[in-house]
Tab-separated table of C-alpha atoms in Angstrom:
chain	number	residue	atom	x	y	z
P	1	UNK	CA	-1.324	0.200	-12.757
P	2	UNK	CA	0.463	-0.402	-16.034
P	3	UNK	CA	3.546	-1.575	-17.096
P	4	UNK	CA	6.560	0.896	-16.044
P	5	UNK	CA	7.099	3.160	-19.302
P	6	UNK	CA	11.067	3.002	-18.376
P	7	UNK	CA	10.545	-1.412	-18.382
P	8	UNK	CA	10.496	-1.038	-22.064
P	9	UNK	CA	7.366	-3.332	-23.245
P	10	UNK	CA	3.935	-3.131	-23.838
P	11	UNK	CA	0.968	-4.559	-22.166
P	12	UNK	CA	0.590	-6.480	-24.606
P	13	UNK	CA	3.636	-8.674	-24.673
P	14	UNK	CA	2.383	-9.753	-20.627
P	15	UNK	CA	1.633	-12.957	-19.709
P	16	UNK	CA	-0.631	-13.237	-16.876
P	17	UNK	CA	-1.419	-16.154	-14.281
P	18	UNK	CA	-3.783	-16.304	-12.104
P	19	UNK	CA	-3.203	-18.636	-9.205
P	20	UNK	CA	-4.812	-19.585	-5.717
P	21	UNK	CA	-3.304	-18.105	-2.770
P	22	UNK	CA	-1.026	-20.521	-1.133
P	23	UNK	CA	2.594	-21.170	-1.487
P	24	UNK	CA	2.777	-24.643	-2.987
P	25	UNK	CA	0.218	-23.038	-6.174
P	26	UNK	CA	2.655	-19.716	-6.171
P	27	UNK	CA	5.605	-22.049	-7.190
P	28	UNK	CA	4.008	-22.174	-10.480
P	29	UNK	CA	4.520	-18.903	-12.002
P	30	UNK	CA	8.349	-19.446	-10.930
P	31	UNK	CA	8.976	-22.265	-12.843
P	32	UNK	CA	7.530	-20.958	-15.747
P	33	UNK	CA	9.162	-17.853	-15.602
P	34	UNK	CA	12.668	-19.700	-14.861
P	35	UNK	CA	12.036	-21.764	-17.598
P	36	UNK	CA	11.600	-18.901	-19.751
P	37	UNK	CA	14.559	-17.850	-18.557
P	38	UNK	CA	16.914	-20.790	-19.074
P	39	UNK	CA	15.504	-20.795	-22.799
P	40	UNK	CA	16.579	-17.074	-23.044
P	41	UNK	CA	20.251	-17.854	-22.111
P	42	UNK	CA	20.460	-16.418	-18.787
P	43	UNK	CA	23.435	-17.118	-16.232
P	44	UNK	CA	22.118	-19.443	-13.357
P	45	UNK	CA	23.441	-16.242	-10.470
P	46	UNK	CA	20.742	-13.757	-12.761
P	47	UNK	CA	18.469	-16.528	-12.550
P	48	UNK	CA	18.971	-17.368	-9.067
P	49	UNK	CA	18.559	-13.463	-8.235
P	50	UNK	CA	14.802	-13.242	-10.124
P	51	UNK	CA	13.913	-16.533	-8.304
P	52	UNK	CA	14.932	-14.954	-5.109
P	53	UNK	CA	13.027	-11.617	-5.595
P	54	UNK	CA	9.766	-13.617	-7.287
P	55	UNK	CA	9.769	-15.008	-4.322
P	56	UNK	CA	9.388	-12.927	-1.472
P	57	UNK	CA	6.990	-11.113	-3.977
P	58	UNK	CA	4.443	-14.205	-4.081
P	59	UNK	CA	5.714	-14.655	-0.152
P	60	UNK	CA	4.531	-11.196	1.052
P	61	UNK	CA	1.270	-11.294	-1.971
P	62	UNK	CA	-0.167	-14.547	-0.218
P	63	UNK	CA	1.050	-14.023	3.729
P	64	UNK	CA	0.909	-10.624	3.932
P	65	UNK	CA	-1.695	-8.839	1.209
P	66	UNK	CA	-3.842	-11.774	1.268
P	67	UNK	CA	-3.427	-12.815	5.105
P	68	UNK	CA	-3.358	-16.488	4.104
P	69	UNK	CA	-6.795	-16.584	2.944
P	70	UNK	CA	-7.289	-19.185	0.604
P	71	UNK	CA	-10.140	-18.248	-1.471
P	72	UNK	CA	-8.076	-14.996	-2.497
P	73	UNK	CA	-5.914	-15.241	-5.605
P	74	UNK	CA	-2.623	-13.720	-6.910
P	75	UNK	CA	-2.313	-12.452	-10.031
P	76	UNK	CA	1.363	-12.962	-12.270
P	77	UNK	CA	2.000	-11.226	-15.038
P	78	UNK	CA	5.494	-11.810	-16.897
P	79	UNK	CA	7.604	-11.071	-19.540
P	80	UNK	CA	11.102	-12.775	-20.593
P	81	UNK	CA	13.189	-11.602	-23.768
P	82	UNK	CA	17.290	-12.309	-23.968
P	83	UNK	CA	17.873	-8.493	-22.211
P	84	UNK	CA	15.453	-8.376	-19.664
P	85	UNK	CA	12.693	-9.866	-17.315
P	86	UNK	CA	9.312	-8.243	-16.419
P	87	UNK	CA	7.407	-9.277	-13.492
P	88	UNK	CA	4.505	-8.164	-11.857
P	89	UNK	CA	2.884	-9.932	-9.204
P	90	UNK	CA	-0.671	-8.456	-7.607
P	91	UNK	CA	-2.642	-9.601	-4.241
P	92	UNK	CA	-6.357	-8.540	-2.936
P	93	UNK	CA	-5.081	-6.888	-0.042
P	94	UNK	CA	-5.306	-2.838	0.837
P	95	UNK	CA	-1.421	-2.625	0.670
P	96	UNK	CA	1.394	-1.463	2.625
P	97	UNK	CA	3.549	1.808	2.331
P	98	UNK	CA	7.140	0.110	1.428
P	99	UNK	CA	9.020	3.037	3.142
P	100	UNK	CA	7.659	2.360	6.345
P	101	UNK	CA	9.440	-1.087	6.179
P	102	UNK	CA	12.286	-0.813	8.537
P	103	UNK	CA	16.275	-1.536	7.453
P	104	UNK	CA	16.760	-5.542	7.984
P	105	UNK	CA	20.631	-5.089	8.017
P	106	UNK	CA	20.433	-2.605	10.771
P	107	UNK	CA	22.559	-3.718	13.690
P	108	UNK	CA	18.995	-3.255	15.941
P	109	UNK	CA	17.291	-5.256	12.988
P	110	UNK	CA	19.546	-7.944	12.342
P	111	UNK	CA	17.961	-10.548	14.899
P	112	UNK	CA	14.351	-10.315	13.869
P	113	UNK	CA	13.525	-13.292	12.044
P	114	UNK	CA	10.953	-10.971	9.425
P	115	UNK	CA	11.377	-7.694	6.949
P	116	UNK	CA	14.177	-8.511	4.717
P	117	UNK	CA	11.837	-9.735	1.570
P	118	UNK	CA	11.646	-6.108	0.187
P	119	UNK	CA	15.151	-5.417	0.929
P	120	UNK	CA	16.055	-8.982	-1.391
P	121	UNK	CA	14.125	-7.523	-4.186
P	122	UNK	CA	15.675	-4.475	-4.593
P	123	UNK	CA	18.999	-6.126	-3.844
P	124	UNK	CA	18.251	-8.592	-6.730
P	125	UNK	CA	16.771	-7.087	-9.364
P	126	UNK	CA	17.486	-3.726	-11.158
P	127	UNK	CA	14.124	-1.853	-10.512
P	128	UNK	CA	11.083	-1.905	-7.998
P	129	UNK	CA	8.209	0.047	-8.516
P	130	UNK	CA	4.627	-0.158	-6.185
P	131	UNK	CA	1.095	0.943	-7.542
P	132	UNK	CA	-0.225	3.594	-5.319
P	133	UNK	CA	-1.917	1.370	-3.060
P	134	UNK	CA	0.871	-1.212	-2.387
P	135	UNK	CA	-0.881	-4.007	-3.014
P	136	UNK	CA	0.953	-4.099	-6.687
P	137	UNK	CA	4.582	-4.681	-7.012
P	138	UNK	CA	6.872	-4.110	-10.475
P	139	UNK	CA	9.834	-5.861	-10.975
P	140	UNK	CA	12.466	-5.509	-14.057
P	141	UNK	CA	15.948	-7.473	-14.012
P	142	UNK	CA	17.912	-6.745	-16.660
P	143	UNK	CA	20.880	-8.712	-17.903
P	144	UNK	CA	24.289	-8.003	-16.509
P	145	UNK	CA	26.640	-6.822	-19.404
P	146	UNK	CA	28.961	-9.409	-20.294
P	147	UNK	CA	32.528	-8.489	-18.390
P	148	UNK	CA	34.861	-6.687	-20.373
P	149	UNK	CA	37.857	-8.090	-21.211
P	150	UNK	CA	40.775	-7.121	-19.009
P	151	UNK	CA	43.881	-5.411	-20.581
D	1	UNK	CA	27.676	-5.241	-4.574
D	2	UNK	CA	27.898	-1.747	-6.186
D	3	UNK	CA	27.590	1.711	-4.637
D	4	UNK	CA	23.557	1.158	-5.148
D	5	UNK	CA	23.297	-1.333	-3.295
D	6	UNK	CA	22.731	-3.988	-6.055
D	7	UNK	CA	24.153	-7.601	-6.273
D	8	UNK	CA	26.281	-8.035	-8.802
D	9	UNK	CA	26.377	-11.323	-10.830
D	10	UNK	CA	29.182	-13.780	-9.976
D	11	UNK	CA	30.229	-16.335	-12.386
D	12	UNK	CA	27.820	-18.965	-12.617
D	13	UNK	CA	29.642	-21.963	-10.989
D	14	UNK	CA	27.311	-22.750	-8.141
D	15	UNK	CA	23.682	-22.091	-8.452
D	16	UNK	CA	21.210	-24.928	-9.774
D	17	UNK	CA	17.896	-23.286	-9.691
D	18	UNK	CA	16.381	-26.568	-11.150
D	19	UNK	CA	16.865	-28.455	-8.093
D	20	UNK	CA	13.550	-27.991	-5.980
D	21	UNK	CA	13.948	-30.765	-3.217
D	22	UNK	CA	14.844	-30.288	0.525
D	23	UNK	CA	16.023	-32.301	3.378
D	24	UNK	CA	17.516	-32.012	6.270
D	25	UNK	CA	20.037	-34.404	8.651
D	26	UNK	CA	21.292	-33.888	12.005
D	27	UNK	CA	24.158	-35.612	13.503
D	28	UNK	CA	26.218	-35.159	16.186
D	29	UNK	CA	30.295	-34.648	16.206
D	30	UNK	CA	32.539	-32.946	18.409
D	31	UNK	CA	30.162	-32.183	21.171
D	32	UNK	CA	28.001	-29.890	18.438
D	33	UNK	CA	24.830	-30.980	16.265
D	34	UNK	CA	25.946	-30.527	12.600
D	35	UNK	CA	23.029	-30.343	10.467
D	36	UNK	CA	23.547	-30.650	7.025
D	37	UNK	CA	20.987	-28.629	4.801
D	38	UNK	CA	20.438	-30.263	1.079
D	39	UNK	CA	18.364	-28.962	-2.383
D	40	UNK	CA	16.480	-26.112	-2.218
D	41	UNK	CA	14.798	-23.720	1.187
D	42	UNK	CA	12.365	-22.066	-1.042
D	43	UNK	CA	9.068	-21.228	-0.288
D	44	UNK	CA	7.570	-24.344	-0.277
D	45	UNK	CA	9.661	-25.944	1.880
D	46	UNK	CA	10.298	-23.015	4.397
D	47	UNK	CA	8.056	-24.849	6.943
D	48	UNK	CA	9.720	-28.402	6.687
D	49	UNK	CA	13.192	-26.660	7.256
D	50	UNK	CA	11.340	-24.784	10.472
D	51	UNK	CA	10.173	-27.753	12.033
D	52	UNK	CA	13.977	-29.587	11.483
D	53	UNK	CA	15.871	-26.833	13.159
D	54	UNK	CA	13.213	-26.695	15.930
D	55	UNK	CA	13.842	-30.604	16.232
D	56	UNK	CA	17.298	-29.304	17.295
D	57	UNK	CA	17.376	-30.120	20.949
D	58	UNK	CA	19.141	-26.129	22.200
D	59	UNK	CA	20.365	-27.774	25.867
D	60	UNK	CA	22.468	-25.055	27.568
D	61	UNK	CA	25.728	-24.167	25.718
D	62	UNK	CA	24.259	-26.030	22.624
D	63	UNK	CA	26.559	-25.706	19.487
D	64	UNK	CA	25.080	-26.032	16.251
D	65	UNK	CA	26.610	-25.816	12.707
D	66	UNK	CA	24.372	-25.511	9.848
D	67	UNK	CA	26.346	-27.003	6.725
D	68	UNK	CA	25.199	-24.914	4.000
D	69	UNK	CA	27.683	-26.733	1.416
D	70	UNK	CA	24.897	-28.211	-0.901
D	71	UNK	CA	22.151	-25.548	0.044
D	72	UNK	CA	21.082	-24.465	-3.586
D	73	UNK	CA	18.695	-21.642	-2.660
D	74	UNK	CA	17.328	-19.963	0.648
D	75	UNK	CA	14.938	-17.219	1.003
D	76	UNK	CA	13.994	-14.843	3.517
D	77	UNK	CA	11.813	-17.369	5.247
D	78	UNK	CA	15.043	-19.699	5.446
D	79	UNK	CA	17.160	-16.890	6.829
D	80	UNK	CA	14.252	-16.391	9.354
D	81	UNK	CA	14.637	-20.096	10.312
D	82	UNK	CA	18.219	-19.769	10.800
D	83	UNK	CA	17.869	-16.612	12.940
D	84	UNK	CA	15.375	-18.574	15.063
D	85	UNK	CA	17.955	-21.168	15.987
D	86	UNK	CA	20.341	-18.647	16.649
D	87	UNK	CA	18.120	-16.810	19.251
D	88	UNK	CA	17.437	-20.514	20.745
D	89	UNK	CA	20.719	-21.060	21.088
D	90	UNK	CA	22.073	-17.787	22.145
D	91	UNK	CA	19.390	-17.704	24.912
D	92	UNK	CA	20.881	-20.842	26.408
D	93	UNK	CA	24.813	-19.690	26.006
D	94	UNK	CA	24.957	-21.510	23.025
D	95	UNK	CA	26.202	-20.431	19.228
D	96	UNK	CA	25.524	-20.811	15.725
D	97	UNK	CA	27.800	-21.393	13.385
D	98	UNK	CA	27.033	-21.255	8.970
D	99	UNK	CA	29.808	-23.615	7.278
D	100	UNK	CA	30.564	-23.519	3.221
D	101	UNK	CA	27.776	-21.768	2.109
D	102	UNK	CA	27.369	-21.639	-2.168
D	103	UNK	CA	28.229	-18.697	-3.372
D	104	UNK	CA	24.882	-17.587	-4.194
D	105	UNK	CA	23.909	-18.685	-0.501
D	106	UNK	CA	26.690	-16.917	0.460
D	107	UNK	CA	25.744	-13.643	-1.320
D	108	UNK	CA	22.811	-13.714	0.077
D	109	UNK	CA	23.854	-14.419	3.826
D	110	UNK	CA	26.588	-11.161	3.139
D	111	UNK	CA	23.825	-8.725	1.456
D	112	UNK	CA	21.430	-9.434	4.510
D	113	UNK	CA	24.222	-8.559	6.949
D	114	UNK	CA	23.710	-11.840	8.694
D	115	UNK	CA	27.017	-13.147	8.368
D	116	UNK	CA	27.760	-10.912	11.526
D	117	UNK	CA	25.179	-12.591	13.321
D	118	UNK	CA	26.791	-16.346	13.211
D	119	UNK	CA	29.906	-16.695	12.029
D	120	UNK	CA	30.583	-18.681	8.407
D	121	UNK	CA	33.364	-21.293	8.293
D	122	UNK	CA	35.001	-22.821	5.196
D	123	UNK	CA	34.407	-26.594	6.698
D	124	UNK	CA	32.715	-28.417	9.725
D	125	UNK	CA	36.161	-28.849	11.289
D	126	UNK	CA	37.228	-24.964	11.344
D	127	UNK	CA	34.022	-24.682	13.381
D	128	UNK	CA	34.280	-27.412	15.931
D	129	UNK	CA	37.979	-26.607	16.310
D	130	UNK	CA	37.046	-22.371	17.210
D	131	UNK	CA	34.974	-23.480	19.374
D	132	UNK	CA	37.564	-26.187	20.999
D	133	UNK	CA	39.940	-23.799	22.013
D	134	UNK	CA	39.845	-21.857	25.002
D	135	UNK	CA	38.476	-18.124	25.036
D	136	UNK	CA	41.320	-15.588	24.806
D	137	UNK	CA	42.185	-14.753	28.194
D	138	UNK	CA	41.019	-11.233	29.044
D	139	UNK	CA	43.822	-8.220	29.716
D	140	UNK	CA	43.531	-6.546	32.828
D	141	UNK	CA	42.628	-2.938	32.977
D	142	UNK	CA	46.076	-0.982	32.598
D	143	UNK	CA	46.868	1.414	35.571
């Protein structure tokens, strides 16, 4: 799949990391992408909000599309300007149909300890789009317009 | 959040996304276990804050604060931790209580819906005390 046409880049402007799928290796595309971040003047509650969603991304990428398997890999690609932030993040597994993921904040939900990672990145970021598959997840978090001045 | 469901930003006075250390300490005051949650429950130290809270000895009628006041970050994982506990302690007539929680934290906690599942206090104290006072005595049944 490539890049959303409504994200507003090109392929080309992508970064991509490849990294070895395990949690401790996944931490790297986060910091890079927070540091990219920082240096592109976001607030630290936008910043917190891409963290979050990155990481139940790279969560569900290595536990769930690559079933812990370490000799998989997950692939990053990134992009961070001063109005928005571009993320992609891609596993080796045969996907999962995101509608069939039931409502975490369901009364009959709310005591199972699993399911609300896809729920977080929608909550925290302003569009989520899946390749076909669902093994392919799009993420683009804009930044919040700066609060108008009250009369 | 807005009518789409989306979290808006707050200002930024309590999120430090730099900070990627974790620990844990449990102590005991006013008949509860307060354990005090510090730096960062992201991904990579999801299991670490597992295996404290199952350290957490649930005896019948356990109480158990989790001080959330300088919790920088939690993910899902985290919030699955906490819900564990809860379910330990629920199953054995105890309760779980979620004290001063970061804004952020805090957002998070609210968007998930899990702040009806334990109860969030603005310090240690307001928890032990609701749980020091008696249970409102129950109305009878009107003729």
């Amino acid at each position: 799949m490539t890049v959303p046409p409504e994200f507003g880049i090109r392929e080309s402007d992508l970064t991509e990391m490849v990294v070895p799928s395990n949690l401790r290796s996944a931490k790297e595309p986060e910091r890079r992408i927070v540091r990219a971040m920082v240096r592109n003047g976001y607030d630290p509650e936008t910043t917190f909000g891409l963290k979050l969603a990155l990481e139940e991304a790279m969560t569900n990428a290595v536990k769930h599309g690559n079933c812990n398997d370490p000799s998989k890999s997950v692939v990053v690609r990134y992009y961070v300007d001063p109005r928005r932030v571009v993320v992609m993040v891609r596993d080796e597994g045969c996907g999962f149909c995101p509608e069939n993921v039931p409502d975490p904040t369901a009364e009959e939900n709310l005591e199972r300890p699993n399911g609300r990672g896809i729920m977080l990145m929608h909550s925290y970021t302003t569009r989520v789009c899946y390749n076909r598959t669902g093994n392919e997840v799009w993420m683009l978090k804009e930044k919040s317009p700066p609060p108008q001045p009250t009369r | 959040m807005d009518a789409e469901g989306k979290v808006a930003p707050s200002p930024a006075d309590s999120v430090n996304t730099c900070n990627e250390s974790f620990r844990a300490a449990v102590e005991q005051a006013g008949g509860a276990y307060v354990i005090r949650l510090y730096g960062s429950a992201g991904m990579e130290h999801v299991d670490e804050l597992r295996r404290r809270l199952l350290e957490v000895p649930c005896a019948e009628n356990a109480r158990v604060v989790l001080d959330l006041s300088e919790l920088h970050f939690v993910n899902s994982a985290g919030l699955g931790a906490f819900i564990a506990l809860h379910r330990r302690c629920r199953e054995l007539g105890g309760e779980v209580a979620l004290v001063n929680p970061r804004r952020a934290v805090e957002q998070v906690l609210r968007v998930t819906n899990l702040d009806r599942l334990m109860p969030i206090f603005s310090d240690v104290e307001s928890a032990l005390k609701r749980w020091a006072q008696p249970p409102p005595p129950t109305q009878p049944p009107s003729a």
